[in-house]
Coordinates of C-alpha atoms in Angstrom, one line a residue:
Chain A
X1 CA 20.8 6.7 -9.4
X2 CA 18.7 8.9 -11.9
X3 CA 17.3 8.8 -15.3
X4 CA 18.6 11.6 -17.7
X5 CA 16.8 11.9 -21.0
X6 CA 18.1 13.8 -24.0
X7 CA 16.0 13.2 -27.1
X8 CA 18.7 15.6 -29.1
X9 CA 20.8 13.1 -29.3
X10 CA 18.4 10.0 -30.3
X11 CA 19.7 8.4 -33.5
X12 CA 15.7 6.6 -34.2
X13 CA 17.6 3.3 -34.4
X14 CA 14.1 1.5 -31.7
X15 CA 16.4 -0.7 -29.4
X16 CA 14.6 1.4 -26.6
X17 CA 11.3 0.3 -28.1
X18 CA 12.7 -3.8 -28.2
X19 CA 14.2 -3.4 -24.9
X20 CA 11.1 -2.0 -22.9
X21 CA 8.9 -4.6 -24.4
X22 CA 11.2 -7.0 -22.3
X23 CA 9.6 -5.2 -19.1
X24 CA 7.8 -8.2 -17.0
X25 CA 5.7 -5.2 -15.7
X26 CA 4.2 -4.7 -19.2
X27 CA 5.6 -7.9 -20.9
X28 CA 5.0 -8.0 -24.8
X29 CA 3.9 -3.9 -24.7
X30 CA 6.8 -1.4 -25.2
X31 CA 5.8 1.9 -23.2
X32 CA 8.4 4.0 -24.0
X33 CA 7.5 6.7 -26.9
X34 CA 9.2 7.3 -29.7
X35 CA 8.7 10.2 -32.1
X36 CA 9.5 12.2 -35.3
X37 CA 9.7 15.3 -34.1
X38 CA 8.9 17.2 -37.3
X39 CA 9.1 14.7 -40.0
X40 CA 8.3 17.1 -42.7
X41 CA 11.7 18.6 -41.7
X42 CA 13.6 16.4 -40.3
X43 CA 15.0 12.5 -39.3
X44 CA 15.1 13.8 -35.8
X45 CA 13.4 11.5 -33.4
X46 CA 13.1 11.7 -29.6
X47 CA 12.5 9.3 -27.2
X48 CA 9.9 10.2 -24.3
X49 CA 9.6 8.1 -21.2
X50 CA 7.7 9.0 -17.9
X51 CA 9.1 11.8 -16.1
X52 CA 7.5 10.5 -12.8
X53 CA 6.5 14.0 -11.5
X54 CA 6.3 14.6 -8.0
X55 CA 2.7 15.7 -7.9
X56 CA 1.5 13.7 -11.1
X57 CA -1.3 15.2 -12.9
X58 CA -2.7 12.0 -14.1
X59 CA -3.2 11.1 -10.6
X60 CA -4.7 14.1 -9.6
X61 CA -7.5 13.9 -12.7
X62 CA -8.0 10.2 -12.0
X63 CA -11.3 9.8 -11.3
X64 CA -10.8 6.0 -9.9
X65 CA -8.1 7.1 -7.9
X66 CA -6.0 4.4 -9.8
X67 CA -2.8 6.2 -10.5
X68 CA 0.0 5.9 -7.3
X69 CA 3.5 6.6 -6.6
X70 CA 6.0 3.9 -4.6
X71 CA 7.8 5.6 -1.8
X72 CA 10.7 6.1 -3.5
X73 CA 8.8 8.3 -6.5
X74 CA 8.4 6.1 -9.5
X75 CA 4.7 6.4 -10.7
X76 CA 2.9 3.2 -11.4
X77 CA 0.6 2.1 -14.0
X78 CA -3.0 2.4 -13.2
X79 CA -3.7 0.1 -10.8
X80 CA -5.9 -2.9 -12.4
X81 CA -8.5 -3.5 -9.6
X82 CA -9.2 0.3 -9.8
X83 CA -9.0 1.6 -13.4
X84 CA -12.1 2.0 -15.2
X85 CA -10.2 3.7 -18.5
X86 CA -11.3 6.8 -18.9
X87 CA -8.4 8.1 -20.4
X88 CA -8.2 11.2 -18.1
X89 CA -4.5 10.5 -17.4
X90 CA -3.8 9.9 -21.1
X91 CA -5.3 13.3 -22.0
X92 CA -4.0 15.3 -18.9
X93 CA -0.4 13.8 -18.2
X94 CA 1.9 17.5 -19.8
X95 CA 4.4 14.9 -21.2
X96 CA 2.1 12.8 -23.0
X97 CA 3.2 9.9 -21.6
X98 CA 0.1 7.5 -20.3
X99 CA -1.1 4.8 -23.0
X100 CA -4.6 3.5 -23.1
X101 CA -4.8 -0.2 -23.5
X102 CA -7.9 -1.0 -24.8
X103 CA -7.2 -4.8 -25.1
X104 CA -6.8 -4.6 -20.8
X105 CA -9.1 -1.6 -20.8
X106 CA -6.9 -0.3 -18.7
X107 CA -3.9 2.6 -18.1
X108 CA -0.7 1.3 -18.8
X109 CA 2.8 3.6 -18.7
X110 CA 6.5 3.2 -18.1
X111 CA 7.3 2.4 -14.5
X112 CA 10.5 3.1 -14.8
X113 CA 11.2 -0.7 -15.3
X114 CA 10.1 -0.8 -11.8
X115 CA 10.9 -4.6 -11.4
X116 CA 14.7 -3.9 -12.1
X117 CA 15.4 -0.2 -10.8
X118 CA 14.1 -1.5 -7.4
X119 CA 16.3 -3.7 -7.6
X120 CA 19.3 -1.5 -8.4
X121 CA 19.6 -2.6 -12.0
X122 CA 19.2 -0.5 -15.2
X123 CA 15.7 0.7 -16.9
X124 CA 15.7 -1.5 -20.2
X125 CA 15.7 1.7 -22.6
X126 CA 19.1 3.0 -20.7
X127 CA 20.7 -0.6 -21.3
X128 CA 20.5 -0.7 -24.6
X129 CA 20.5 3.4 -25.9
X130 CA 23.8 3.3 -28.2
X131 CA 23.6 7.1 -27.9
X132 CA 22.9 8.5 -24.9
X133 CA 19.4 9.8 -25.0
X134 CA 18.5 7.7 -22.6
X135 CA 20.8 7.5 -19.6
X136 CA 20.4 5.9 -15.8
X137 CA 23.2 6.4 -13.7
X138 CA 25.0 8.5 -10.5
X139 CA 24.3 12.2 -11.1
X140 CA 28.1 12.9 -11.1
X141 CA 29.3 10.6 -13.3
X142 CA 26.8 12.0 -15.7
X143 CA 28.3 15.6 -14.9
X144 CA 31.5 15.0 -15.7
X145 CA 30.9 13.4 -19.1
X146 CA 28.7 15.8 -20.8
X147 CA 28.5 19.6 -20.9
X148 CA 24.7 19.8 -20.4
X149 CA 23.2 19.3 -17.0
X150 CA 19.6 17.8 -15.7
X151 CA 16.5 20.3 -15.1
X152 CA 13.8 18.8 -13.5
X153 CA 11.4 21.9 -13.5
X154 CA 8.9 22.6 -16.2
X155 CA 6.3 25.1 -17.1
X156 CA 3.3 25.3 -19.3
X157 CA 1.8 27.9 -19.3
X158 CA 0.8 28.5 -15.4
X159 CA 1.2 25.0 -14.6
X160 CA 4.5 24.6 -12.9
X161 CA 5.4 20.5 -12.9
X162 CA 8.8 19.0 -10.9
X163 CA 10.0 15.6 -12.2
X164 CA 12.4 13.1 -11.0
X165 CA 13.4 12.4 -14.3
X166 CA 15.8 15.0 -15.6
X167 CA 16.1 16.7 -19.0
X168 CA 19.1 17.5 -19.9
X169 CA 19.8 21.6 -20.9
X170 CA 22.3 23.7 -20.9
X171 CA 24.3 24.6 -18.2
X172 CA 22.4 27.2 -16.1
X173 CA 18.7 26.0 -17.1
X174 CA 16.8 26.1 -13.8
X175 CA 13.7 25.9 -15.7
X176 CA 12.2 24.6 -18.9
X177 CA 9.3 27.0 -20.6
X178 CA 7.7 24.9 -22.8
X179 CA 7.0 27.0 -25.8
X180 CA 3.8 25.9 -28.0
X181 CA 3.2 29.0 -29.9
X182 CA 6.5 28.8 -32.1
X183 CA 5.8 25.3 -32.9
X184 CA 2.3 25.9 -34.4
X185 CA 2.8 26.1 -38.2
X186 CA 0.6 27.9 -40.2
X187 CA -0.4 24.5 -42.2
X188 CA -0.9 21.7 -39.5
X189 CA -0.2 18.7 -40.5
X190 CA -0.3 15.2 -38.9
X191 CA 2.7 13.9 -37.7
X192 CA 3.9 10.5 -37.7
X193 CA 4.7 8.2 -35.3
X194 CA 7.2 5.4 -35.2
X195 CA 6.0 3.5 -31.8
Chain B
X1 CA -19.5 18.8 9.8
X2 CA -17.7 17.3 6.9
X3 CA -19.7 15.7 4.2
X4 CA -18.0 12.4 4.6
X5 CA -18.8 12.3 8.5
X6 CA -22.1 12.8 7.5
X7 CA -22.3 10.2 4.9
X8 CA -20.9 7.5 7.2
X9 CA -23.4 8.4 10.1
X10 CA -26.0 8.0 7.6
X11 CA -24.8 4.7 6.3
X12 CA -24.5 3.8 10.1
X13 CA -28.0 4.8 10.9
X14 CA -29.3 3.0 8.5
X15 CA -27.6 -0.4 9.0
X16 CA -29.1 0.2 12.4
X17 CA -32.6 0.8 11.5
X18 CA -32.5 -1.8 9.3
X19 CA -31.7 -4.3 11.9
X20 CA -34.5 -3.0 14.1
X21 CA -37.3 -2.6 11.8
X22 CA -35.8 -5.9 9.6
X23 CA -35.4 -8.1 12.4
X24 CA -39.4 -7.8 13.4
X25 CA -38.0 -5.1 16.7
X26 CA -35.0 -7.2 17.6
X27 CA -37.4 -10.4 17.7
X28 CA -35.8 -12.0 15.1
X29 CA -32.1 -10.8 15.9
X30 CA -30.0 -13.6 16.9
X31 CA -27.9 -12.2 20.6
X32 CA -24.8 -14.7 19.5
X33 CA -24.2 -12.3 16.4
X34 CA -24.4 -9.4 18.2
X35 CA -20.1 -8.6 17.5
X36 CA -20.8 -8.9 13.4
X37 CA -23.5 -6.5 13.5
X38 CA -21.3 -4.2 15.6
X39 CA -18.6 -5.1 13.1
X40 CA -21.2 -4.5 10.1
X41 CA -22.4 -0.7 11.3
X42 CA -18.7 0.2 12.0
X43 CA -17.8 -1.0 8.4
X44 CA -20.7 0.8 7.3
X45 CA -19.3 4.1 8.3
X46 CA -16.1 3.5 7.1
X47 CA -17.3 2.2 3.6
X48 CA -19.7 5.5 3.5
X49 CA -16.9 7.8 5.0
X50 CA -14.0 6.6 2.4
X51 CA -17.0 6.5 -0.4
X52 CA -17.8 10.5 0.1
X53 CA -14.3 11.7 0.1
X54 CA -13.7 9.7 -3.1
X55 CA -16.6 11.2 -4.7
X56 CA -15.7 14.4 -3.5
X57 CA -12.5 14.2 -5.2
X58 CA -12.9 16.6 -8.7
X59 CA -12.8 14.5 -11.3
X60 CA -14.9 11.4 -9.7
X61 CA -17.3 14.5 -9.1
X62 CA -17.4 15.5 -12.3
X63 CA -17.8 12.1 -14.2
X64 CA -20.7 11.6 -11.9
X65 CA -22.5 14.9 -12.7
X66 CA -21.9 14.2 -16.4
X67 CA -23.3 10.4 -15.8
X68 CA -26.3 12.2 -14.1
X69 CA -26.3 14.6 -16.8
X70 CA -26.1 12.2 -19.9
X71 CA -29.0 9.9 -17.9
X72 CA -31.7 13.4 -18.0
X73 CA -30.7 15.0 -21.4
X74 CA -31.0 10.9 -22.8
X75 CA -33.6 9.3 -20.7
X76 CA -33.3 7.0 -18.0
X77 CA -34.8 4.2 -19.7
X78 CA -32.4 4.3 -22.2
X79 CA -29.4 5.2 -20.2
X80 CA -30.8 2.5 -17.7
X81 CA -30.8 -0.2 -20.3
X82 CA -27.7 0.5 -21.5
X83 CA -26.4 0.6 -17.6
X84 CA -28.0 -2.6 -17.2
X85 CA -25.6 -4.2 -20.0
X86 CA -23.1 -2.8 -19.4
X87 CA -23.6 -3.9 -15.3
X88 CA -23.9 -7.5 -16.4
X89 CA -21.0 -7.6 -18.5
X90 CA -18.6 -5.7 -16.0
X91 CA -19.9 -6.7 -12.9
X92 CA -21.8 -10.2 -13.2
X93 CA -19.3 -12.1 -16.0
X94 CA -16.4 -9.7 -15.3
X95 CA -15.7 -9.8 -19.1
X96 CA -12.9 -7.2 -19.6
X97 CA -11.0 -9.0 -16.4
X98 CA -10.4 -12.1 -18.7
X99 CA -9.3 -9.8 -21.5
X100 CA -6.5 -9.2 -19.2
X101 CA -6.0 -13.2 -17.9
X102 CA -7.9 -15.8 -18.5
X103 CA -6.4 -17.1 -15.0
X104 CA -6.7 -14.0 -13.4
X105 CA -10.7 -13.8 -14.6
X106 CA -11.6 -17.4 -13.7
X107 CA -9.7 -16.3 -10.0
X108 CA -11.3 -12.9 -9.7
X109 CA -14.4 -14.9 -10.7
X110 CA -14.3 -17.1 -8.0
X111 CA -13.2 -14.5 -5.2
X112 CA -15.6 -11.9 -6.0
X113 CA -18.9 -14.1 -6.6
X114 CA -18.0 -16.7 -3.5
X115 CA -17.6 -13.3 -1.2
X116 CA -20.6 -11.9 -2.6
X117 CA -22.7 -15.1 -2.0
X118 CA -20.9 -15.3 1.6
X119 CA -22.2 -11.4 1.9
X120 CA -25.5 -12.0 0.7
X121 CA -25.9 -14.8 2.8
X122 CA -24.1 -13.7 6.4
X123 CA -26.1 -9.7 6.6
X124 CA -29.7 -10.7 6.3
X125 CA -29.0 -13.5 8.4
X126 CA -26.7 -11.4 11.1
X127 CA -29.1 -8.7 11.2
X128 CA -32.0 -10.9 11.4
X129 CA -34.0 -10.3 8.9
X130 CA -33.9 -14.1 8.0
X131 CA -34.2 -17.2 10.2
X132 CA -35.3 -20.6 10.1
X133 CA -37.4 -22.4 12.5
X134 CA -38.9 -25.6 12.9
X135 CA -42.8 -25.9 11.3
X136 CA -45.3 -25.8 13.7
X137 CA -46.6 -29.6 12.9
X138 CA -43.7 -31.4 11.6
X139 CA -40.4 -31.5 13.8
X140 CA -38.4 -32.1 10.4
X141 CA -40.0 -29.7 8.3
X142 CA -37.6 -26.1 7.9
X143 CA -39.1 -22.7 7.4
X144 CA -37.9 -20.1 5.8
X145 CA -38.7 -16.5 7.0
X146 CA -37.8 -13.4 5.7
X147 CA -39.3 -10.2 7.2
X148 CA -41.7 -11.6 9.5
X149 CA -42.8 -13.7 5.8
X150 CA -42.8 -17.4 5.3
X151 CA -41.0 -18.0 2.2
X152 CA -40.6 -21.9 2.1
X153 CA -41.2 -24.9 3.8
X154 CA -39.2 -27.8 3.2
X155 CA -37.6 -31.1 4.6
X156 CA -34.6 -30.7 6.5
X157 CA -33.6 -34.2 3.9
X158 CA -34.5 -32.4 0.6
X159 CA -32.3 -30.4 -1.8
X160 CA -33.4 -27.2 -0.9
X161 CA -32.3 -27.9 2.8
X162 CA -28.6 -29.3 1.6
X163 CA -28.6 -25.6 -0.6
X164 CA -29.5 -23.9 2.4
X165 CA -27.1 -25.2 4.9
X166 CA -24.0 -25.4 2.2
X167 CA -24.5 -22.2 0.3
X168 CA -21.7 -20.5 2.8
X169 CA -19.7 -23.7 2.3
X170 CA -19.9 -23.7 -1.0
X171 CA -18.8 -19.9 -1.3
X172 CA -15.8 -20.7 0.9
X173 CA -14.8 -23.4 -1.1
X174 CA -15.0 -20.6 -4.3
X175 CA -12.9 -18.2 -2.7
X176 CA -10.2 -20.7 -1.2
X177 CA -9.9 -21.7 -5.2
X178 CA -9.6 -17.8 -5.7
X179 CA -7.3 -17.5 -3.5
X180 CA -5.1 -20.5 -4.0
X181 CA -5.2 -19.2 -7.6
X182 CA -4.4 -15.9 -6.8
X183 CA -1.4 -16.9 -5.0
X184 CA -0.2 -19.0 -7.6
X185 CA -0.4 -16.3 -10.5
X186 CA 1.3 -13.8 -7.7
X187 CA 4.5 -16.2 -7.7
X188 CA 4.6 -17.0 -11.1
X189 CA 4.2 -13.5 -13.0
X190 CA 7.4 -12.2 -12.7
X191 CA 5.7 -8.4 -13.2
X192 CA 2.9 -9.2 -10.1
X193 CA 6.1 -10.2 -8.2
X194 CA 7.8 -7.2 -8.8
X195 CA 5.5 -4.3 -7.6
X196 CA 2.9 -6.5 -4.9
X197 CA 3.1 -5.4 -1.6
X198 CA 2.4 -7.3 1.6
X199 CA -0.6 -4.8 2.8
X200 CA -2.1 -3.6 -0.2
X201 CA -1.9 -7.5 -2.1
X202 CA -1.2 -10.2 0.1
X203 CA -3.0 -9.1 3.1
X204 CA -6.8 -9.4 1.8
X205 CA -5.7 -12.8 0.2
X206 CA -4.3 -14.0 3.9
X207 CA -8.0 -12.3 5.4
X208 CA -9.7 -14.0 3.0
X209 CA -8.0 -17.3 3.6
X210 CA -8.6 -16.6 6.9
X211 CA -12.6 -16.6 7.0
X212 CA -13.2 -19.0 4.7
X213 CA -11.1 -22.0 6.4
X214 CA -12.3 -21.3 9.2
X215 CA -15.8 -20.8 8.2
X216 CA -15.1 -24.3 6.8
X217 CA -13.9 -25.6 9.9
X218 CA -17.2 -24.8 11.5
X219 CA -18.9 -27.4 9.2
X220 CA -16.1 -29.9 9.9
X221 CA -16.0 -29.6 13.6
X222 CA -19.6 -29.9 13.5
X223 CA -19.6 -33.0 11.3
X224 CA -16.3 -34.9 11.0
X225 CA -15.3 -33.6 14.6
X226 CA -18.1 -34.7 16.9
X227 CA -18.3 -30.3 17.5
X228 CA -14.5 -31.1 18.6
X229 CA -12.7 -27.5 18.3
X230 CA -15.8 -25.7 17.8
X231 CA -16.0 -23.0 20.0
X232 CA -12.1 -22.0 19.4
X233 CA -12.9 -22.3 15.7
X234 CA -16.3 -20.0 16.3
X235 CA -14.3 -17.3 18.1
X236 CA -11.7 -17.5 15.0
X237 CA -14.2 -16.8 12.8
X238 CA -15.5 -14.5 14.1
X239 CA -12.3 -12.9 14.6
X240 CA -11.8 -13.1 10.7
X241 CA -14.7 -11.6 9.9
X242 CA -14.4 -8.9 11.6
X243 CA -11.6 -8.4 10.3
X244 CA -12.0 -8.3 7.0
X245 CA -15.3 -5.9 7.9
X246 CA -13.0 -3.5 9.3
X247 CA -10.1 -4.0 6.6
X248 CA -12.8 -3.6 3.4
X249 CA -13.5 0.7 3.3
X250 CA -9.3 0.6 3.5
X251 CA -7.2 -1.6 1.2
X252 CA -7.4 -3.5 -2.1
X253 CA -11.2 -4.5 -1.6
X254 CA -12.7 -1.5 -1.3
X255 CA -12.5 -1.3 -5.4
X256 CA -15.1 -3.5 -5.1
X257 CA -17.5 -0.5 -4.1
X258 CA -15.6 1.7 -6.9
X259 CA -15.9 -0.6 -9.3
X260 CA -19.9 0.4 -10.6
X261 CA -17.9 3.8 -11.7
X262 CA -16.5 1.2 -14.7
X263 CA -20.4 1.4 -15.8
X264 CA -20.7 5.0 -15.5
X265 CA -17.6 5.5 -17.6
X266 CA -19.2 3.1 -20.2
X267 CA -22.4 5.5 -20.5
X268 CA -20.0 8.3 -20.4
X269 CA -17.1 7.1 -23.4
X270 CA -20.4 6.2 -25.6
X271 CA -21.9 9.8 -25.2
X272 CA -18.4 10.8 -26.0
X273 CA -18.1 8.7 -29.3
X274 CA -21.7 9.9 -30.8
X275 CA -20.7 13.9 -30.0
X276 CA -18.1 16.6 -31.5
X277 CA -14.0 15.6 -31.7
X278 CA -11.1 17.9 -30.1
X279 CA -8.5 18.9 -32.6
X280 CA -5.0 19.3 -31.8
X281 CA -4.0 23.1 -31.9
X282 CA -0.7 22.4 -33.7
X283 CA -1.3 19.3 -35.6
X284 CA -5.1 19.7 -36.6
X285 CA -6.0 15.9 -35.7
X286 CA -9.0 14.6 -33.8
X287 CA -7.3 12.7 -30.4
X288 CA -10.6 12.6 -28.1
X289 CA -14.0 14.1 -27.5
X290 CA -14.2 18.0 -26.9
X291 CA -16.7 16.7 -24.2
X292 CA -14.0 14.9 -21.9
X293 CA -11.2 17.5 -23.3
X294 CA -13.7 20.7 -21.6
X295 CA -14.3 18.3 -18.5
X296 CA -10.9 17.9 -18.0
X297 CA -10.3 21.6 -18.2
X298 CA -12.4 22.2 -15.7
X299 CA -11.1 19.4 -13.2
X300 CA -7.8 21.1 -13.4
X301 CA -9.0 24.0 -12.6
X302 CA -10.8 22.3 -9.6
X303 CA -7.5 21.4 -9.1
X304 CA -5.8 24.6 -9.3
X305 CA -3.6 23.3 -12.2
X306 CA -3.4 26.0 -15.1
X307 CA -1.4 24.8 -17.7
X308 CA -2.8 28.2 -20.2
X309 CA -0.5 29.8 -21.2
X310 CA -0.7 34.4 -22.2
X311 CA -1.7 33.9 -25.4
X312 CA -5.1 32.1 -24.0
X313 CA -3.5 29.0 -25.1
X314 CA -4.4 25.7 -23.2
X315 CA -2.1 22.8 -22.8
X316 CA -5.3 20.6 -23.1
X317 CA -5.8 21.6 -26.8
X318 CA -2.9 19.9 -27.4
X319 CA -2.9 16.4 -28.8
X320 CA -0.6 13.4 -26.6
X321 CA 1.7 13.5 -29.6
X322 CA 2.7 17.0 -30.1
X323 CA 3.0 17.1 -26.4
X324 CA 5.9 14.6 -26.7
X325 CA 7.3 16.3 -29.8
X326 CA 7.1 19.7 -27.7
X327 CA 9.3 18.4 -25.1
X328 CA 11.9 17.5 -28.0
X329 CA 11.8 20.8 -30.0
X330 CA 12.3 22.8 -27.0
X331 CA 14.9 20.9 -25.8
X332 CA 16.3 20.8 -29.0
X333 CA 16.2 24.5 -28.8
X334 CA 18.1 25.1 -26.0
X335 CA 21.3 23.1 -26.8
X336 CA 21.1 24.0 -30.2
X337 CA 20.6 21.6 -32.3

């Protein structure tokens, strides 16, 4: 079983954002980000969950040595006894993913709904996505229904990061370059954000 | 030799010296303890060992050469009295744990201060550099002695003798309630349940158990029992303890040694808040201090993680947000819509 995530086809409509909430990992506190993606522009919105890397960077700049992975490669919130909330993972994670919950003063992030998937049930986002954006399933059943296919390689810049979570791309991606310079507009602006 | 080896032979060496010099040249040293100071300069090692390759990792390496750095360029006093609050709020009443749970604070409470009273009271008495004896004139008079100097004299009937010989009681009694408490929340929180695992969670709760029952059943042997069971309830103990000695520099409790770090990152966030903001590249808006933005640039590079891209570009100039938004344009990009 893997997670596929395809924010092009998120229709905004939050269920992901109910249904995470329902987590017992992170009761009450939805993890899962969702985004305008350029608001000015457009009703696009895209859903962002952890792409449980294989050598997490928010691990690796965690100075409490807080952040660990199960054996089977699902990254875990910050562990409580340890994290002293410095943020370092918030600010260094490439997917933006990490939340700082300064209620708990403490790291909180999706765990892949760690208390179900270990279990063999369904992440509560891929339950309830109406659309497919956010998917959890055998890789070949997910091949045979849609044309893109799952890349688990990213880039930025000279930082090359694997995931176990795949993004789906067209057929033939071995590797996503994620391009910042073509998405700088001349007149920032601040972007909202839905949750 | 590596740094860590070092550190632990230090740690070891002086455990040892302070038993010798502490203990009046072994005079005061009690021989039937002999296995938990053994126990205590092993642990010692270990503690000192895993403590200098966790400092040695980047970024707990760089937080504490900023800490050092914030204390010089702002004064020690100052940095010191801030410390000190911030010491007695983390560490004494354990404030930001009850933020989390009031059950889990009032059981963290009771398993961290009845082990630290257990501590305080077990090394200065294992390595000697406390004992009692009987005074000189009066067969039921106690004396205290720490260092080769009297400290008290009391009756063996007063108060300060039933504080004396309890206090260890009295901390076992505090962490049995911490960890009845503990095991309580563990099967009732369905989220606890989910991701606990026997070594990392349940095992220091099953150690701790361990020593303090039978630390307990000491005192009952001793009084209820008519010293029935002692001895096999003495070598249990001691088993325990050593134990848990050997157990604390490599699971759950050696957070309790990381844990002053949570002060350093309270000097260090405050420096943060009173200096200059990092702006998103692409946005424009403030999301954390440049100071912690051009520390974590260099811990990645510590790292050998280079996420600049040719245009001199680096992915830390980029704010949480836009990062996520990034990931949906380019996607969006490359299946065309």
């Amino acid at each position: 079983m893997e997670f596929f995530l395809d924010p092009s086809r998120c229709i905004g409509c939050q269920a992901c954002v109910r249904a995470c909430a329902e987590c017992d990992t992170h009761a009450g506190r939805p993890m899962i980000h969702l985004e305008y993606v350029d608001r000015a522009l457009s009703p696009q919105t895209a859903p962002v969950v952890c792409m449980h890397c294989e050598d997490p960077t928010c691990a690796q700049v965690c100075p409490a040595d807080a952040i660990k992975q199960t054996e089977d490669g699902v990254v875990m919130s910050a562990l409580a006894e340890r994290c002293i909330g410095c943020s370092n993972c918030v600010l260094a994670c490439p997917f933006g993913v990490p939340r700082y919950v300064p209620e708990r003063d403490q790291m909180m992030k999706c765990d892949l709904c760690y208390d179900r998937t270990s279990l063999g049930k369904m992440p509560m986002c891929a339950t309830v996505c109406p659309s497919g954006a956010l998917t959890y399933g055998p890789p070949e059943v997910i091949e045979r229904l849609r044309r893109e296919r799952s890349v688990r390689s990213f880039r930025f810049g000279a930082q090359e990061v694997r995931t176990h979570v795949g993004l789906m791309a067209p057929a033939g991606t071995a590797e996503i370059d994620v391009d910042v310079a073509s998405f700088i507009a001349a007149e920032p602006e601040p972007m909202r954000k839905i949750a | 030799m590596k740094v860590e080896i070092v550190g632990g032979l230090v740690a070891a060496s002086l455990v040892v010296a302070a038993i010798a010099i502490g203990s009046g040249g072994l005079r005061h040293f009690d021989p039937a303890l002999t296995h938990y100071a053994f126990a205590s300069v092993i642990a010692a090692f270990a503690v000192a060992y895993r403590y200098g390759g966790w400092l040695g990792r980047p970024p707990t390496r760089r937080l504490l050469r900023r800490v050092l750095e914030l204390a010089l360029e702002r004064g020690f006093a100052r940095q010191g009295a801030h410390a000190a609050g911030l010491a007695a709020a983390r560490l004494g009443a354990q404030s930001f744990i009850a933020r989390r749970s009031r059950l889990r604070w009032v059981t963290h409470f009771c398993l961290s201060w009845g082990s630290m009273l257990a501590f305080a009271i077990t090394f200065p008495l294992v390595f000697g550099w406390v004992h009692f004896e009987t005074a000189p004139t009066e067969a039921e008079t106690y004396r205290a002695v720490l260092f080769g100097i009297v400290l008290d004299d009391f009756s063996v009937h007063s108060w300060k003798a039933f504080a004396a010989f309890n206090a260890l009681n009295l901390s076992a009694i505090l962490v049995l309630v911490g960890v009845a408490l503990a095991l309580y929340r563990r099967l009732r929180e369905a989220g606890d349940f989910a991701v606990q695992q026997l070594a990392v969670d349940i095992l220091p709760l099953v150690l701790l158990f361990a020593v303090s029952a039978t630390g307990l059943l000491l005192t009952i042997s001793s009084r209820a029992l008519g010293g029935g069971g002692y001895p096999f309830f003495a070598v249990t103990h001691a088993a325990t303890v050593i134990a848990l000695l050997l157990y604390l520099p490599f699971g759950k409790l050696f957070h309790a040694v990381q844990r002053p770090a949570h002060v350093g990152i309270g000097l260090y966030k405050r420096a943060a808040a009173s200096g200059a903001a990092a702006r998103c590249v692409r946005c424009g808006a403030a999301f954390a201090s440049a100071m912690q933005v051009a520390d974590l640039k260099h811990v990645l590079g510590a790292l050998a993680i280079e996420p600049r891209f040719a245009d001199g570009l680096h992915y830390q100039d980029v704010c949480p947000g836009c990062r996520r938004r990034l990931l949906a344009l380019n996607q969006g990009r490359l299946v065309g819509r």
